[in-house]
JSON list of C-alpha atoms in Angstrom, two decimals:
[
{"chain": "A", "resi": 1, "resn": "UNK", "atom": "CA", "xyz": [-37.91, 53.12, 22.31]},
{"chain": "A", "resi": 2, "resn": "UNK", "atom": "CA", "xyz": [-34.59, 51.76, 22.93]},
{"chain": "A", "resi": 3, "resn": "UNK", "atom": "CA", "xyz": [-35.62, 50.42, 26.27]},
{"chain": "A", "resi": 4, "resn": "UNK", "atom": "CA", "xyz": [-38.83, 51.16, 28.40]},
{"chain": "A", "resi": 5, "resn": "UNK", "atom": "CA", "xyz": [-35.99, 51.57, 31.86]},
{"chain": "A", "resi": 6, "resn": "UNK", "atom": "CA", "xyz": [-33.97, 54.19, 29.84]},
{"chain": "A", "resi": 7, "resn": "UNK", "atom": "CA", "xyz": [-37.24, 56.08, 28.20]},
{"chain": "A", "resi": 8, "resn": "UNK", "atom": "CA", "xyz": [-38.69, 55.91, 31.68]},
{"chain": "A", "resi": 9, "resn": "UNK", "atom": "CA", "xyz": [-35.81, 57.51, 33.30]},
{"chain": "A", "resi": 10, "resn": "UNK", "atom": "CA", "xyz": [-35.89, 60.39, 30.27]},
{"chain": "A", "resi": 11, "resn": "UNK", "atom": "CA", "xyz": [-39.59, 60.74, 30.89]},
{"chain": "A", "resi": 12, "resn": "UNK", "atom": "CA", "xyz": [-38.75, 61.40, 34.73]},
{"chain": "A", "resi": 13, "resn": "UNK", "atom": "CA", "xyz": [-35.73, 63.41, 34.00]},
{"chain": "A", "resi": 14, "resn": "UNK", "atom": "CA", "xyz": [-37.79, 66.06, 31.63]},
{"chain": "A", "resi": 15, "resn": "UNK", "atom": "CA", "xyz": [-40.58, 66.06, 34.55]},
{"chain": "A", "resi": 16, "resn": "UNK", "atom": "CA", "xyz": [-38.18, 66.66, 37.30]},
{"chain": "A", "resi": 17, "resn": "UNK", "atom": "CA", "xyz": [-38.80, 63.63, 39.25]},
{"chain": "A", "resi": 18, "resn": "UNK", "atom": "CA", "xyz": [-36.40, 61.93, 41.73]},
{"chain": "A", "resi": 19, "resn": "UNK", "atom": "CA", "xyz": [-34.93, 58.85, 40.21]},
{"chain": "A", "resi": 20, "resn": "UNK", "atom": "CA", "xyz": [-33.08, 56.16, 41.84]},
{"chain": "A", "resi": 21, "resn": "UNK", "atom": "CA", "xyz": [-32.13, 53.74, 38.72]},
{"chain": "A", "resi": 22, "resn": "UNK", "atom": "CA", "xyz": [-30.17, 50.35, 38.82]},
{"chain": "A", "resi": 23, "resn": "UNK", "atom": "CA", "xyz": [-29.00, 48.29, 36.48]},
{"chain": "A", "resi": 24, "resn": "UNK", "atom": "CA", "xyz": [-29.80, 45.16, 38.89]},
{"chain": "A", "resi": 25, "resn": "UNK", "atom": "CA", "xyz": [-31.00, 44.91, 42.50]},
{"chain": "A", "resi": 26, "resn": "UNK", "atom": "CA", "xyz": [-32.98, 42.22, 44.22]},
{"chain": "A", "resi": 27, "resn": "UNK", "atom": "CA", "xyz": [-36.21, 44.08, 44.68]},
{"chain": "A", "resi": 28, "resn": "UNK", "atom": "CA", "xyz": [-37.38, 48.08, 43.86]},
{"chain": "A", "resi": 29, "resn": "UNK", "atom": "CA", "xyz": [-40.23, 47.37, 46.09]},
{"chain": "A", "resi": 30, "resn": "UNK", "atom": "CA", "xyz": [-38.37, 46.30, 48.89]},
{"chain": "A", "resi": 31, "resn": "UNK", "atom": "CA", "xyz": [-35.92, 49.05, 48.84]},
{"chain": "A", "resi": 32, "resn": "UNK", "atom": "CA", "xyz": [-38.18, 51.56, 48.54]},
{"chain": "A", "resi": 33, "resn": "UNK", "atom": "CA", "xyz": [-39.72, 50.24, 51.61]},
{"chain": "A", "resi": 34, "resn": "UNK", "atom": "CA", "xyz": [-36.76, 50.21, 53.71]},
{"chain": "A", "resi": 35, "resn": "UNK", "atom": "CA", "xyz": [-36.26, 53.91, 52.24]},
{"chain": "A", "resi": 36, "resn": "UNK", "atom": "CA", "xyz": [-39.50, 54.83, 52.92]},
{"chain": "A", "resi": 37, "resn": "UNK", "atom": "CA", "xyz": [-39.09, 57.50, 55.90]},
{"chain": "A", "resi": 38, "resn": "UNK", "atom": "CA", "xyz": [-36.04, 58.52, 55.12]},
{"chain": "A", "resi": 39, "resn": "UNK", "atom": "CA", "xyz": [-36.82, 59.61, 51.31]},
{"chain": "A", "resi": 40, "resn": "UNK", "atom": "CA", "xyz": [-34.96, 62.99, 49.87]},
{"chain": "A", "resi": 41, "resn": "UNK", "atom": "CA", "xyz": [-38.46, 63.94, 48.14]},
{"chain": "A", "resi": 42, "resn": "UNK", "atom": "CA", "xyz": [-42.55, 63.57, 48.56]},
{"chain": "A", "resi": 43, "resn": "UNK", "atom": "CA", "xyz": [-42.20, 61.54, 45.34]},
{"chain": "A", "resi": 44, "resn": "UNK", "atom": "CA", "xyz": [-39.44, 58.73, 44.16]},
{"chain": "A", "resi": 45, "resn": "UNK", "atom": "CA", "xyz": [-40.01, 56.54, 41.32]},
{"chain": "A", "resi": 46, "resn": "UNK", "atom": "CA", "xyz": [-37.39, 53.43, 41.94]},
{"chain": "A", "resi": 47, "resn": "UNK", "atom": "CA", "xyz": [-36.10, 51.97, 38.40]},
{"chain": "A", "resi": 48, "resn": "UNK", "atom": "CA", "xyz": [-34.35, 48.70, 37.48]},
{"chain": "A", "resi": 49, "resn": "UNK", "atom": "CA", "xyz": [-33.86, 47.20, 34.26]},
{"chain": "A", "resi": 50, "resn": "UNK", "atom": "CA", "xyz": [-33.19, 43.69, 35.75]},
{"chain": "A", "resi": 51, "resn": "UNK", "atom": "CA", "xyz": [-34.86, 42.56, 39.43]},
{"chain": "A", "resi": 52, "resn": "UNK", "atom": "CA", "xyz": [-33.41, 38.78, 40.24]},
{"chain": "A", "resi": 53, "resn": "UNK", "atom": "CA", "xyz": [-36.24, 38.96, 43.40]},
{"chain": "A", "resi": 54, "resn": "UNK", "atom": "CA", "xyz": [-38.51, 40.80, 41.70]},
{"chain": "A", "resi": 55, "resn": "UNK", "atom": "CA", "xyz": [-41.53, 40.87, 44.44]},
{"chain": "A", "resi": 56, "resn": "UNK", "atom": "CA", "xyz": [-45.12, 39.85, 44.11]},
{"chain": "A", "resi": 57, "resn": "UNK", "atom": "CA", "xyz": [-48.33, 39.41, 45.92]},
{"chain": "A", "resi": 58, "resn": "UNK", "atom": "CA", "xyz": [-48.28, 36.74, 48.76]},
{"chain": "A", "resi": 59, "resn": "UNK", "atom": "CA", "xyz": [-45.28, 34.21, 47.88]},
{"chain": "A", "resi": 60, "resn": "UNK", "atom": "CA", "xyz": [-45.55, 35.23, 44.49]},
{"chain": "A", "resi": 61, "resn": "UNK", "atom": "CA", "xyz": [-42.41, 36.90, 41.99]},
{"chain": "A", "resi": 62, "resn": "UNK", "atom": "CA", "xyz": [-41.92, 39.38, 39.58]},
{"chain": "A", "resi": 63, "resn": "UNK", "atom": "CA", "xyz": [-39.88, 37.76, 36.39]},
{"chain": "A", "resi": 64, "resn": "UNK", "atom": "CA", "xyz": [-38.55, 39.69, 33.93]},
{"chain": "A", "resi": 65, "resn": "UNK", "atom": "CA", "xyz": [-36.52, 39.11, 30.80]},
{"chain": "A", "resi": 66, "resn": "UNK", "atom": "CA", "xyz": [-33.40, 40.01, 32.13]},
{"chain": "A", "resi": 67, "resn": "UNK", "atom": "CA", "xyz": [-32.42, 42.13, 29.22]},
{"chain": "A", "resi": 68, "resn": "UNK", "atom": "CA", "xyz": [-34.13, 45.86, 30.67]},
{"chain": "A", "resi": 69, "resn": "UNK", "atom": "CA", "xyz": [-37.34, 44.68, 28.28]},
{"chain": "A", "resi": 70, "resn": "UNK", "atom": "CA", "xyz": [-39.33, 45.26, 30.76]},
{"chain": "A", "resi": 71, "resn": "UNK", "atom": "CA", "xyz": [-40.79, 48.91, 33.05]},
{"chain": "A", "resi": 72, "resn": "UNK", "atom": "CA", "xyz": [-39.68, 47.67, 36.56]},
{"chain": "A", "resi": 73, "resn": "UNK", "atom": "CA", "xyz": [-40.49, 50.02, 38.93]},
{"chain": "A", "resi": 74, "resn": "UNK", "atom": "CA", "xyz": [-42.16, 51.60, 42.25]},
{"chain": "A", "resi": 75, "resn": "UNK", "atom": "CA", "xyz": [-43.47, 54.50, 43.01]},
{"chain": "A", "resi": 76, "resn": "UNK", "atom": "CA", "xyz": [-43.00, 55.69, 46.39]},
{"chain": "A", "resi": 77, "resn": "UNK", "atom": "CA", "xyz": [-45.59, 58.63, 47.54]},
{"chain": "A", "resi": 78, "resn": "UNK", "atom": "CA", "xyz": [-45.71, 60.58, 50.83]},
{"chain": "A", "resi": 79, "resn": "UNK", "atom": "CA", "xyz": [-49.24, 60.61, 51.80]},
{"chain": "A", "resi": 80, "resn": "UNK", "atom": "CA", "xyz": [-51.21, 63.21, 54.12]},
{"chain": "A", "resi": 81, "resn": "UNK", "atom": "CA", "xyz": [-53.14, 59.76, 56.10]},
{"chain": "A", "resi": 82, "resn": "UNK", "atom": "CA", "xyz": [-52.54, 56.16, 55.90]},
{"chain": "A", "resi": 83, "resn": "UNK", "atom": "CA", "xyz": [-53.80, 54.25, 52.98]},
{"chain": "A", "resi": 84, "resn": "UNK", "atom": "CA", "xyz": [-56.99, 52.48, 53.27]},
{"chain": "A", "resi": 85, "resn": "UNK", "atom": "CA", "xyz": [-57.83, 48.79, 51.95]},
{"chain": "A", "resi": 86, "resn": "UNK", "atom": "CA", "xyz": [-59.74, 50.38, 49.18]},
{"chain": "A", "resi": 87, "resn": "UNK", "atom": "CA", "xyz": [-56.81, 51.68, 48.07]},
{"chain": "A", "resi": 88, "resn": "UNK", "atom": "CA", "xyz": [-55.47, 48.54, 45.48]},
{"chain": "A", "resi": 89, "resn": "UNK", "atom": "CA", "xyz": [-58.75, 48.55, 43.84]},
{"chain": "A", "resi": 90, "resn": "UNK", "atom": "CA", "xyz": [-58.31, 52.18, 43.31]},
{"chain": "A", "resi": 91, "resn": "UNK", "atom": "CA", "xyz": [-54.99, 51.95, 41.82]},
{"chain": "A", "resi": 92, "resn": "UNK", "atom": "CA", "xyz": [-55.74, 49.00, 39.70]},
{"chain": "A", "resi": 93, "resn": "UNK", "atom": "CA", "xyz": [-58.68, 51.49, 37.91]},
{"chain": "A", "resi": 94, "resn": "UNK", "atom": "CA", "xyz": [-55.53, 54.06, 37.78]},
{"chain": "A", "resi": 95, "resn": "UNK", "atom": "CA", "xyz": [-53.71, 51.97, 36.07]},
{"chain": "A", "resi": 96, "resn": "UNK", "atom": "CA", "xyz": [-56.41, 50.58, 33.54]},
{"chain": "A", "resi": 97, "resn": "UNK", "atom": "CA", "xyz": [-57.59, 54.15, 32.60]},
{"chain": "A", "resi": 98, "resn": "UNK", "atom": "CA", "xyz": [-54.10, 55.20, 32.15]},
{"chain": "A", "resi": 99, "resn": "UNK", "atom": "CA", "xyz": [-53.21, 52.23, 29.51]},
{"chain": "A", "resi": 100, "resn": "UNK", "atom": "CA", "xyz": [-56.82, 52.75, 27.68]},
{"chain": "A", "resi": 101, "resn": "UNK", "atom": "CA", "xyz": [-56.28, 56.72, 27.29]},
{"chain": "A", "resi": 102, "resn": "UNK", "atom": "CA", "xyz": [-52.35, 55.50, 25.49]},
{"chain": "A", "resi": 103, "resn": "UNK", "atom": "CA", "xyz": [-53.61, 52.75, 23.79]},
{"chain": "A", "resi": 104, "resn": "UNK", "atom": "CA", "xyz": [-57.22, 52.85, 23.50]},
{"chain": "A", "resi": 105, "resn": "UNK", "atom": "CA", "xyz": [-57.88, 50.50, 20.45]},
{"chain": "A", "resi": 106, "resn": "UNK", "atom": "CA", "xyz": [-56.21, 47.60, 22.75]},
{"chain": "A", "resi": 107, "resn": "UNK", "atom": "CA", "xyz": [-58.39, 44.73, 24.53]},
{"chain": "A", "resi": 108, "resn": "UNK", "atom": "CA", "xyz": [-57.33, 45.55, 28.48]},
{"chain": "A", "resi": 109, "resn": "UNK", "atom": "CA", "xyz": [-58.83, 44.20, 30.99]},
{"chain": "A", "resi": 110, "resn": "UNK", "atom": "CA", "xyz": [-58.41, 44.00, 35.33]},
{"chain": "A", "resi": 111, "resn": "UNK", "atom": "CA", "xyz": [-58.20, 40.82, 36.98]},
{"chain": "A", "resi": 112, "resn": "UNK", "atom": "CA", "xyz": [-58.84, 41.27, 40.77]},
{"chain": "A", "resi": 113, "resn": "UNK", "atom": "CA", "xyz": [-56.95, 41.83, 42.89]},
{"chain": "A", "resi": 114, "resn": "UNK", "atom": "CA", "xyz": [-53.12, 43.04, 41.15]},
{"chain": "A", "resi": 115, "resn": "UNK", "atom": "CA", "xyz": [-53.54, 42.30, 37.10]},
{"chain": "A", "resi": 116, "resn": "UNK", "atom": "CA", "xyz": [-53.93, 43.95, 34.04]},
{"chain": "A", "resi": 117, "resn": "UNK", "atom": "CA", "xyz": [-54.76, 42.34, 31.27]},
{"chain": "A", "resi": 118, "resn": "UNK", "atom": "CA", "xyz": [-53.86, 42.46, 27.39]},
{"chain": "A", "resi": 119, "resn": "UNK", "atom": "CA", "xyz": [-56.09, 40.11, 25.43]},
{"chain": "A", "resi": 120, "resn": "UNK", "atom": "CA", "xyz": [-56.87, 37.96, 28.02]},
{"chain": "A", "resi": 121, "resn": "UNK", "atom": "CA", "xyz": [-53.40, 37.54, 29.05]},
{"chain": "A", "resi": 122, "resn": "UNK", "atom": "CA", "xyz": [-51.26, 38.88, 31.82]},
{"chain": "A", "resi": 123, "resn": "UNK", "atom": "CA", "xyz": [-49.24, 41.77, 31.06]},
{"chain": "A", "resi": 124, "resn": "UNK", "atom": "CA", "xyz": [-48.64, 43.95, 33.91]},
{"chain": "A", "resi": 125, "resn": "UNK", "atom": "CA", "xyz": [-49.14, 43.98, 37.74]},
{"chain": "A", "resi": 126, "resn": "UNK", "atom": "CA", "xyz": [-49.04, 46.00, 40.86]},
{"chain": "A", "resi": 127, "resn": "UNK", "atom": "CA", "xyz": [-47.45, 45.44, 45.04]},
{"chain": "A", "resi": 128, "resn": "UNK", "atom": "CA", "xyz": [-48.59, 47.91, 46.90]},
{"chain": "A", "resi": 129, "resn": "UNK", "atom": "CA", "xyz": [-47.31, 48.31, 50.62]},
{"chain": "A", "resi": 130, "resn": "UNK", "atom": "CA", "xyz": [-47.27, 51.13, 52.58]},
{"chain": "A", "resi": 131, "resn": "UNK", "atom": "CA", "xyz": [-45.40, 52.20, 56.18]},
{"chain": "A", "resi": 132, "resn": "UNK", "atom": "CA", "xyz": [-46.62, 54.59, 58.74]},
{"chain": "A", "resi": 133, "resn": "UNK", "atom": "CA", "xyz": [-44.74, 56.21, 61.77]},
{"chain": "A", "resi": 134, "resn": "UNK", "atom": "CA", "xyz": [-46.12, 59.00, 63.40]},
{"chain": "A", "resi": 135, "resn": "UNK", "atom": "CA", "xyz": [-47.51, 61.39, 61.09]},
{"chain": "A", "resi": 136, "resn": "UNK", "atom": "CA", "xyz": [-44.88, 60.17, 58.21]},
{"chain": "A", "resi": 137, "resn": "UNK", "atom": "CA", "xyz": [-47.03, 58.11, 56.01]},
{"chain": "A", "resi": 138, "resn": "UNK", "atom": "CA", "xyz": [-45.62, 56.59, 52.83]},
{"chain": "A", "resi": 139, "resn": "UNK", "atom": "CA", "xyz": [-46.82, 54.36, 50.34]},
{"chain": "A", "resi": 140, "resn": "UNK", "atom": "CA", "xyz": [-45.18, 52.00, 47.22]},
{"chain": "A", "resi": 141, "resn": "UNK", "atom": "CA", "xyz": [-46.69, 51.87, 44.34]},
{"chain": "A", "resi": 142, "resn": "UNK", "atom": "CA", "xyz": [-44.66, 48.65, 42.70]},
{"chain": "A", "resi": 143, "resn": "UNK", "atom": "CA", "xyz": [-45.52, 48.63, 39.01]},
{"chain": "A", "resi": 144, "resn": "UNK", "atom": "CA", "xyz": [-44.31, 45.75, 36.63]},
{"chain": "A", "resi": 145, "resn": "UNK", "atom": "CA", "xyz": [-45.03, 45.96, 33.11]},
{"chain": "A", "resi": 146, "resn": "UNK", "atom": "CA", "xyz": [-43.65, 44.00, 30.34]},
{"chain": "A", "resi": 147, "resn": "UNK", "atom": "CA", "xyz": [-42.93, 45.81, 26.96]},
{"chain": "A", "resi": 148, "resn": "UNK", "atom": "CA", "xyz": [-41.11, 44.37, 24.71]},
{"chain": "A", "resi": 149, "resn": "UNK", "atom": "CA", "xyz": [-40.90, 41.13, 25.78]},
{"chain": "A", "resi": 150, "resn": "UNK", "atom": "CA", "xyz": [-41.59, 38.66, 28.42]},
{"chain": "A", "resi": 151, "resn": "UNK", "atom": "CA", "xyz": [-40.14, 35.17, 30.08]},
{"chain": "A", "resi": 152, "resn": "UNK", "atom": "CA", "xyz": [-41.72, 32.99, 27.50]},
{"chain": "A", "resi": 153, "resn": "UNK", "atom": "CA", "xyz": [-42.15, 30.21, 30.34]},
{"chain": "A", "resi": 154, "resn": "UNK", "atom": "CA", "xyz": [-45.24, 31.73, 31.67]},
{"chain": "A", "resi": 155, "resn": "UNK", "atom": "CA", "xyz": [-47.93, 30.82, 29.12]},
{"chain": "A", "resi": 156, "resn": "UNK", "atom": "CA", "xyz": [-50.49, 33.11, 30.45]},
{"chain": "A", "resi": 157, "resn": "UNK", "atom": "CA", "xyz": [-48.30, 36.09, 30.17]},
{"chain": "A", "resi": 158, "resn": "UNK", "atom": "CA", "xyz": [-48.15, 38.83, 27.02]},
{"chain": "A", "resi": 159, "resn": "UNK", "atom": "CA", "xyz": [-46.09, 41.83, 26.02]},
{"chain": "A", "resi": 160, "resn": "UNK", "atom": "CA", "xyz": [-47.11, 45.43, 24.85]},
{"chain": "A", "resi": 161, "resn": "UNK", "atom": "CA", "xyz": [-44.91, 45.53, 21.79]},
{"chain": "A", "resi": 162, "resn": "UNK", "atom": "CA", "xyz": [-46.57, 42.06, 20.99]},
{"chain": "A", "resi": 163, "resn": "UNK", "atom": "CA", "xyz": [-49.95, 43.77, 20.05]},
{"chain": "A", "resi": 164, "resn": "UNK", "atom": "CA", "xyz": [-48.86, 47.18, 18.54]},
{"chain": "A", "resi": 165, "resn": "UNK", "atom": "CA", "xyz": [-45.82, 46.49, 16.77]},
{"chain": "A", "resi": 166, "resn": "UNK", "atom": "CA", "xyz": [-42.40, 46.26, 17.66]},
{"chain": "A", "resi": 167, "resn": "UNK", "atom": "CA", "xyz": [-41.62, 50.04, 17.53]},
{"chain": "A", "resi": 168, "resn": "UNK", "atom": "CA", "xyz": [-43.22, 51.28, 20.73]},
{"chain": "A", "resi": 169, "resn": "UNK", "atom": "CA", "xyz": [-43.01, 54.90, 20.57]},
{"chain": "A", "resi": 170, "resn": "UNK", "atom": "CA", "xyz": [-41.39, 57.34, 23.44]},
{"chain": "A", "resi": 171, "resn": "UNK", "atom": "CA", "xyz": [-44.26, 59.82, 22.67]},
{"chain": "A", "resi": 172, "resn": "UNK", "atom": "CA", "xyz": [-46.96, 57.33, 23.24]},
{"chain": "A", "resi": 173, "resn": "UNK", "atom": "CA", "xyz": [-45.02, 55.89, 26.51]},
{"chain": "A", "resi": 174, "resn": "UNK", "atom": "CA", "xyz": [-44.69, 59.61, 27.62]},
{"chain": "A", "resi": 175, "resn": "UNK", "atom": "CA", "xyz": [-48.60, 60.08, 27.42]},
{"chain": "A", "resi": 176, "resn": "UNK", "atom": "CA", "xyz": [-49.26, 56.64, 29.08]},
{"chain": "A", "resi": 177, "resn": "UNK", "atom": "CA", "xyz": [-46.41, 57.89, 31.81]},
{"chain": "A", "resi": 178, "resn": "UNK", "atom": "CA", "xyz": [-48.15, 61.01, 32.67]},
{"chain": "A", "resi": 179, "resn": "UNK", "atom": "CA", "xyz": [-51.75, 59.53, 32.19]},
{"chain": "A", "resi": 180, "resn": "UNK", "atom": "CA", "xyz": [-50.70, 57.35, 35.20]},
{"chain": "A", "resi": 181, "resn": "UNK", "atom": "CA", "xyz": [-48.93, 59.65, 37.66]},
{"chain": "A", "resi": 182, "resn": "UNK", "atom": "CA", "xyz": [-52.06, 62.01, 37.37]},
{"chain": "A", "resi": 183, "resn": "UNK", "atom": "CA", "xyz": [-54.34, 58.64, 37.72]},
{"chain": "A", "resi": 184, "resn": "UNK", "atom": "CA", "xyz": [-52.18, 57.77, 40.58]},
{"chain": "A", "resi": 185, "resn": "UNK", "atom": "CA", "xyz": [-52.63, 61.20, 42.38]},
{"chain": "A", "resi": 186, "resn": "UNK", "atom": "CA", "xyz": [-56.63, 60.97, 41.96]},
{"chain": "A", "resi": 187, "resn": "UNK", "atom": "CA", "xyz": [-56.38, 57.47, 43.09]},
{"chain": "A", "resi": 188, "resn": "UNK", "atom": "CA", "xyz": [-54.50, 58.08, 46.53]},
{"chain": "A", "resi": 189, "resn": "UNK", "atom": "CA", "xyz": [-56.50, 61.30, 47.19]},
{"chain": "A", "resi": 190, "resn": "UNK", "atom": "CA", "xyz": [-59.26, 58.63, 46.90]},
{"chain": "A", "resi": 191, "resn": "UNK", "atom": "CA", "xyz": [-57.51, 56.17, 49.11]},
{"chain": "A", "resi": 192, "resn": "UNK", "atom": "CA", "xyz": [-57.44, 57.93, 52.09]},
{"chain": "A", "resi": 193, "resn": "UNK", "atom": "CA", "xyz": [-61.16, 57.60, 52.45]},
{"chain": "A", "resi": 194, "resn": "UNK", "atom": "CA", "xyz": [-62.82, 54.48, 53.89]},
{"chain": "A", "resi": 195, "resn": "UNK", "atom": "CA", "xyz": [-65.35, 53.43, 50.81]},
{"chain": "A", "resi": 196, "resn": "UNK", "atom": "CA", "xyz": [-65.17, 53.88, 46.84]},
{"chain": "A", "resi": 197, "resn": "UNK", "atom": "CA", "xyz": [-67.27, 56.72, 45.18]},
{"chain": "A", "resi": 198, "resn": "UNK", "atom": "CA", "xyz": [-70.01, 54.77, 43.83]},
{"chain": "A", "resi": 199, "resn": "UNK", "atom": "CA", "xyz": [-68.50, 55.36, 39.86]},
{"chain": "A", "resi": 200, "resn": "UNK", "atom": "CA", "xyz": [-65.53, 53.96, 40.67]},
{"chain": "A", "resi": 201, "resn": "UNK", "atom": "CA", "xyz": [-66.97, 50.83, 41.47]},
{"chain": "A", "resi": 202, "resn": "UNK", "atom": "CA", "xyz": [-69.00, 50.55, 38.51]},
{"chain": "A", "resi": 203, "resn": "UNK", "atom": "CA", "xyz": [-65.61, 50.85, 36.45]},
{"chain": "A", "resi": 204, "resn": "UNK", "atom": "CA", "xyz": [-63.97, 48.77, 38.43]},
{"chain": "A", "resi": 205, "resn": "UNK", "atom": "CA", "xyz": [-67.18, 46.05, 37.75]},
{"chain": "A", "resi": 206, "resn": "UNK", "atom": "CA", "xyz": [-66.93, 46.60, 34.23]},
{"chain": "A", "resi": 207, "resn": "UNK", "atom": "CA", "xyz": [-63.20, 46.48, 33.66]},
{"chain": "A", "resi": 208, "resn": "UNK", "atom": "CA", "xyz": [-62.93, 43.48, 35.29]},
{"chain": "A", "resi": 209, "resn": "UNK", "atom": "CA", "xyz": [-65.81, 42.10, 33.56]},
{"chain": "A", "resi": 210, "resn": "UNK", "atom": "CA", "xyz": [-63.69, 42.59, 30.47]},
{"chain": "A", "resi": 211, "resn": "UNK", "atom": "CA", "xyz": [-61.49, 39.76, 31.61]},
{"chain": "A", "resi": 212, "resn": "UNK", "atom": "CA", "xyz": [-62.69, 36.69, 28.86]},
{"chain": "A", "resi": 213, "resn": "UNK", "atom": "CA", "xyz": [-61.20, 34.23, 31.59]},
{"chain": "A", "resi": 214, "resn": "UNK", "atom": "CA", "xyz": [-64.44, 35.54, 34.27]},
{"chain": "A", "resi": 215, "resn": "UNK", "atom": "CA", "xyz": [-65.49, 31.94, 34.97]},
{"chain": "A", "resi": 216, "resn": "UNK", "atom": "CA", "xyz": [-68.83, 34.16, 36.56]},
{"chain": "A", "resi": 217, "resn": "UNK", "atom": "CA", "xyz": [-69.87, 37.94, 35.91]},
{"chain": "A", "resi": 218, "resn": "UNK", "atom": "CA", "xyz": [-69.42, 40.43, 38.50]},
{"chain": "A", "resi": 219, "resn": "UNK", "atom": "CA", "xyz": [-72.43, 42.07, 39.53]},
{"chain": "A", "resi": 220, "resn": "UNK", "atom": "CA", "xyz": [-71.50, 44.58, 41.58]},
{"chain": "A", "resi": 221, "resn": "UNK", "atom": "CA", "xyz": [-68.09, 46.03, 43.22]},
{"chain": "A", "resi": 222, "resn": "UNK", "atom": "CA", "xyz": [-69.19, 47.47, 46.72]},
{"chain": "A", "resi": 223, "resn": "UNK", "atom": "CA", "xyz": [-68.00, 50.82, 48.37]},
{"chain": "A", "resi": 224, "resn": "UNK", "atom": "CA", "xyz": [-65.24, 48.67, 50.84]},
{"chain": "A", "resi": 225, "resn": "UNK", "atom": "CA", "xyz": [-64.06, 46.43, 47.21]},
{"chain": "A", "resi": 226, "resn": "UNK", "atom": "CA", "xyz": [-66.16, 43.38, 47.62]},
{"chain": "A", "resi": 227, "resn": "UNK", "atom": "CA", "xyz": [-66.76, 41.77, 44.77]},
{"chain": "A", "resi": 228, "resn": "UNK", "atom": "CA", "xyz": [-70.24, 40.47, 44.50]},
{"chain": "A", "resi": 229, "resn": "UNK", "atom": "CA", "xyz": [-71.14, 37.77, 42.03]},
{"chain": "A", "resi": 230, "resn": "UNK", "atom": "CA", "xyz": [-74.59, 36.03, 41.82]},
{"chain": "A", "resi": 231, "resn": "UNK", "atom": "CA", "xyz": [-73.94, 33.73, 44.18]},
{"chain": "A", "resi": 232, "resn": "UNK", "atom": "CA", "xyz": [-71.26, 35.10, 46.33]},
{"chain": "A", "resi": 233, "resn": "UNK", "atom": "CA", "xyz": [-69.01, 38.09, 47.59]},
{"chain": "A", "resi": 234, "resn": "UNK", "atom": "CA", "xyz": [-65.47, 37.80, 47.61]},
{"chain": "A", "resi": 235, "resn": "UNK", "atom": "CA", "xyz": [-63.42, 40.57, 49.72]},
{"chain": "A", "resi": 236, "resn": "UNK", "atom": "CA", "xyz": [-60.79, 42.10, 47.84]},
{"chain": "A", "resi": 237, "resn": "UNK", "atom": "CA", "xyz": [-58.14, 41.45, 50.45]},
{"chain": "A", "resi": 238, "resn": "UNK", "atom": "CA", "xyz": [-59.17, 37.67, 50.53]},
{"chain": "A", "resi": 239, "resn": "UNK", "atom": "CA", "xyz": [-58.20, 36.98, 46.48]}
]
């Protein structure tokens, strides 16, 4: 791989996907949202190999390397009806069965409610947002994911090429790329609805049960993406 942004743009190119790459912007997320009823296509995957306001959950940012060592990206999707809440729950399992089908031998884990885990430590995480207008509804699939390196400042952070080698292979990105725009489709056909299919929330309790950093096991993830410990419930919107 000579860069995850320039594989990921071959992978797209080969699939016939709309690509919008740049070699720096502020944010893919936020661009894609101010893009997002005017888009040329149902699907746009938004590439960067360098985001200097790279967005994340609340107040929180994105860093990246810098160098294009990282997949910085979003993935904007028409949908038929507006996204639910249940919907980042559902994506996060998307995203965790897509990197266990490339790399199944790894130690992944979910950590409620954006990250995925690689031994414990963070090395990926999702922004979703989504816009509505009339019967246009869109939403942004922001995925962050660092490969081959990763801003050494953050202590609990990790990088793919850290745990399988420094040669991270385009056929083995390929597979995890298509193992997670087919997850993805499952998961928004899923979103639309109002409540979890009762599987998916015993995969989502058991992948984020895989997290050694749990201070308390999860019992049970409910239908609206409560998570239910012994004690407690957490909502998955509150976290």
């Amino acid at each position: 791989m000579s860069s995850p942004v320039e594989s990921t743009r071959n992978w797209a190119n080969q699939r016939q996907i709309y690509v919008e790459y740049f070699d720096e912007i502020e944010s893919t997320n936020q661009l894609a949202r101010d893009n997002a009823l005017t888009e040329p296509a149902p699907f746009v995957l938004y590439l960067a190999a360098h985001q200097n306001a790279g967005r994340g959950r609340g107040q929180n940012q994105w860093l990246d390397t810098g160098s294009g060592e990282s997949l910085l990206s979003t993935w904007s999707l028409e949908m038929q009806a507006p996204a639910q809440p249940i919907c980042s729950p559902r994506v996060g399992l998307a995203l965790f069965r897509s990197v266990k089908k490339a790399w199944p031998g790894l130690k992944w884990a979910l950590k409620a409610p954006n990250d995925l885990l690689l031994d414990g430590k963070k090395v990926s995480g999702l922004l979703l947002e989504s816009v509505h207008s009339g019967p246009n509804n869109r939403l942004m699939v922001g995925l962050g994911f660092n490969i081959l390196n990763h801003p050494r400042r953050l202590e609990n952070a990790t990088h793919l090429a850290d745990h399988i080698g420094p040669d991270v292979q385009d056929e083995t990105w390929f597979r995890f790329l298509d193992e997670w725009k087919s997850e993805l489709g499952f998961a928004l056909l899923d979103g639309q609805s109002q409540t979890l299919k009762k599987e998916i929330c015993d995969e989502l309790r058991d992948a984020l049960n895989l997290n050694p950093g749990l201070p308390e096991a999860i019992v049970e993830v409910s239908e609206v993406g409560d998570i239910r410990l012994t004690t407690r419930s957490i909502r998955w919107m509150d976290l």
